[in-house]
Amino acid sequence: MKKLILFFLSSLFIGSAICQKNYEDLFTEIPQEDFPVIEKIPFEAGEEIEYKIYYSFITVGKGQIKVHKNPFKINNRGAYKVDVRAKTTGMVDWVAKIDDHWGGYIDTTSLIPHQAYRFIKEGGYRKTEIVNYDHNSQMLEVKSMGKYDETFKEPMYYQFPPQVRDLISGFAYFRSVDFDKLMPKDTITVPAFFEDTFYNLQIVYLGDETLELPIGKVRAHKVTPVMPETKIFDGENSIQAWFSADSNKIPLKINADLTVGSGGLEITSFRNIKYPINFDMSK
């Protein structure tokens, strides 16, 4: 049970604890990379979405996605500050107390990452990680610190390809995908970086359907990531996710079928979204 809870809170719901100052410039030179322009950004400053995290029929935690209202500048570019938090609640805290913060600064025009950070608290485990992206040299810097470290360890450096995404910026970019141009079974590929590894994240579009949610009946795009074979998940398409079928493409729900039970997360409320939600008003 504890391992399953840790998995969902740290893996499915990918923090606001980083210092709140404005980052004027981590790198002073003008970036040479050609930044793509995303014509229709699916969110705006001030957006907040709340979730419940569940295992079987039991609510084990809650989560939040927050786009900060304040403007930021990093790498000589305007940036959104996006924070995600997931934590256990109630009796589950006695079994596996978790309070994870993830976040980053992403470009307001292209949604590429400028900085990412993680503050992980899972039982007795602790990890702090900050990743800085230098788009002038195409190099990224990873600084990390464990539970018993007083300062950051020696940084690690990696050369990254253009348009690479991490978890936060990748999630934001995926919301900008034009699903109207896709057919069921079409695959979306996003180059990504996570924990010293570069890979191509593949997500298959499965079509549209209506979900019954705490916020109402909502039309949704349904997708599934291409997952490697593991002992945790129960077969192909074991993880499924739904995004609102409107211009927001709000993440509504994630569900995973496991070898023992199922779990995931589900939206409970939202504030300051950019466009109207596509509620299904039919009876």
Coordinates of C-alpha atoms in Angstrom, one line a residue, residues 45-204:
A45 CA -1.3 33.8 -15.1
G46 CA -3.5 33.1 -12.1
E47 CA -4.9 29.7 -13.1
E48 CA -5.4 27.3 -10.2
I49 CA -6.7 23.7 -10.4
E50 CA -7.3 21.5 -7.4
Y51 CA -7.4 17.6 -7.4
K52 CA -8.1 14.7 -5.2
I53 CA -5.8 11.7 -5.4
Y54 CA -7.3 8.3 -4.9
Y55 CA -6.5 4.6 -4.6
S56 CA -9.4 2.3 -5.4
F57 CA -12.4 4.1 -3.7
I58 CA -10.2 5.8 -1.1
T59 CA -9.1 9.4 -1.3
V60 CA -5.4 9.4 -0.2
G61 CA -4.3 12.9 -1.0
K62 CA -4.8 16.2 -2.7
G63 CA -3.0 18.2 -5.4
Q64 CA -2.8 21.6 -7.0
I65 CA -1.5 23.2 -10.2
K66 CA -0.9 27.0 -9.9
V67 CA 0.3 29.5 -12.4
H68 CA 1.6 32.5 -10.5
K69 CA 0.1 36.0 -11.2
N70 CA 3.4 37.8 -11.0
P71 CA 5.5 38.3 -14.2
F72 CA 9.0 36.8 -14.3
K73 CA 12.0 37.2 -16.5
I74 CA 14.7 34.6 -17.0
N75 CA 17.2 34.0 -19.8
N76 CA 16.2 37.5 -21.0
R77 CA 12.7 36.1 -21.7
G78 CA 9.3 36.4 -20.1
A79 CA 8.4 33.4 -18.1
Y80 CA 5.4 31.8 -16.3
K81 CA 6.1 30.4 -12.8
V82 CA 4.1 27.1 -12.6
D83 CA 3.9 25.1 -9.3
V84 CA 2.5 21.7 -8.7
R85 CA 2.0 20.2 -5.2
A86 CA 0.9 16.7 -4.1
K87 CA 0.4 15.6 -0.5
T88 CA -1.2 12.9 1.5
T89 CA -4.1 13.7 3.7
G90 CA -6.0 12.2 6.7
M91 CA -5.1 8.7 7.9
V92 CA -2.8 8.1 5.0
D93 CA -0.3 10.5 6.6
W94 CA 0.2 7.9 9.3
V95 CA 1.2 5.2 6.7
A96 CA 3.2 7.2 4.1
K97 CA 3.4 11.0 4.7
I98 CA 4.2 12.7 1.4
D99 CA 4.5 16.4 0.6
D100 CA 6.0 16.9 -2.9
H101 CA 6.6 20.3 -4.7
W102 CA 7.5 20.5 -8.4
G103 CA 7.7 23.6 -10.4
G104 CA 9.5 25.6 -13.0
Y105 CA 9.8 28.8 -15.1
I106 CA 8.6 28.3 -18.6
D107 CA 8.7 30.6 -21.6
T108 CA 5.6 32.7 -22.1
T109 CA 5.9 32.4 -25.9
S110 CA 7.2 28.9 -26.6
L111 CA 6.5 27.1 -23.3
I112 CA 10.1 25.8 -23.3
P113 CA 11.8 25.4 -19.8
H114 CA 14.1 28.0 -18.3
Q115 CA 14.4 26.5 -14.9
A116 CA 12.8 23.5 -13.1
Y117 CA 12.9 22.4 -9.4
R118 CA 11.8 19.6 -7.2
F119 CA 11.4 19.5 -3.4
I120 CA 10.6 15.9 -2.5
K121 CA 9.4 14.8 1.0
E122 CA 8.3 11.1 1.0
G123 CA 8.5 9.4 4.4
G124 CA 12.1 9.8 5.5
Y125 CA 13.3 10.5 2.0
R126 CA 14.3 14.0 1.0
K127 CA 15.6 15.5 -2.3
T128 CA 16.1 19.0 -3.6
E129 CA 16.9 19.5 -7.3
I130 CA 17.2 22.6 -9.4
V131 CA 17.8 22.4 -13.2
N132 CA 18.9 25.5 -15.1
Y133 CA 18.6 25.7 -18.9
D134 CA 21.1 27.9 -20.8
H135 CA 19.6 28.2 -24.3
N136 CA 22.6 30.1 -25.5
S137 CA 25.0 27.2 -25.1
Q138 CA 22.3 24.5 -25.2
M139 CA 23.6 23.2 -21.8
L140 CA 21.7 22.5 -18.7
E141 CA 22.9 22.4 -15.1
V142 CA 21.5 20.0 -12.5
K143 CA 22.1 20.8 -8.8
S144 CA 20.8 18.4 -6.2
M145 CA 20.9 18.0 -2.4
G146 CA 19.9 15.0 -0.2
K147 CA 18.5 14.8 3.3
Y148 CA 21.9 14.9 5.0
D149 CA 23.6 17.4 2.6
E150 CA 24.2 20.9 3.9
T151 CA 24.9 22.3 0.5
F152 CA 24.3 21.3 -3.1
K153 CA 26.5 18.6 -4.5
E154 CA 28.8 19.2 -7.5
P155 CA 26.6 20.2 -10.4
M156 CA 26.1 17.9 -13.4
Y157 CA 26.0 19.3 -17.0
Y158 CA 24.3 18.0 -20.1
Q159 CA 24.0 19.3 -23.6
F160 CA 20.3 19.3 -24.6
P161 CA 18.6 19.3 -28.0
P162 CA 16.4 22.2 -29.2
Q163 CA 12.8 22.3 -27.9
V164 CA 13.5 19.8 -25.1
R165 CA 10.9 19.7 -22.3
D166 CA 10.8 18.6 -18.7
L167 CA 7.8 17.4 -16.7
I168 CA 6.3 20.9 -16.0
S169 CA 7.0 22.5 -19.4
G170 CA 6.1 19.2 -21.2
F171 CA 2.8 19.2 -19.5
A172 CA 2.2 22.8 -20.4
Y173 CA 3.2 22.2 -24.0
F174 CA 0.9 19.1 -24.3
R175 CA -2.0 21.4 -23.4
S176 CA -1.3 23.4 -26.5
V177 CA -1.7 20.5 -28.9
D178 CA -4.5 21.0 -31.4
F179 CA -6.5 17.8 -30.9
D180 CA -8.9 18.8 -33.8
K181 CA -6.1 17.9 -36.2
L182 CA -5.7 14.4 -34.7
M183 CA -7.4 11.1 -35.4
P184 CA -7.8 8.3 -32.8
K185 CA -4.6 6.3 -32.5
D186 CA -2.4 9.3 -33.7
T187 CA 0.8 9.6 -31.6
I188 CA 2.3 12.8 -30.2
T189 CA 6.0 12.7 -29.5
V190 CA 7.7 15.2 -27.1
P191 CA 11.5 15.2 -26.5
A192 CA 12.0 15.2 -22.8
F193 CA 14.6 15.3 -20.0
F194 CA 14.2 13.8 -16.5
E195 CA 16.7 12.6 -13.9
D196 CA 19.8 12.6 -16.2
T197 CA 18.0 10.9 -19.1
F198 CA 16.8 12.2 -22.5
Y199 CA 14.0 10.3 -24.1
N200 CA 11.0 10.7 -26.5
L201 CA 7.7 10.7 -24.6
Q202 CA 5.0 9.2 -26.8
I203 CA 1.3 9.8 -26.1
V204 CA -1.5 8.2 -28.1

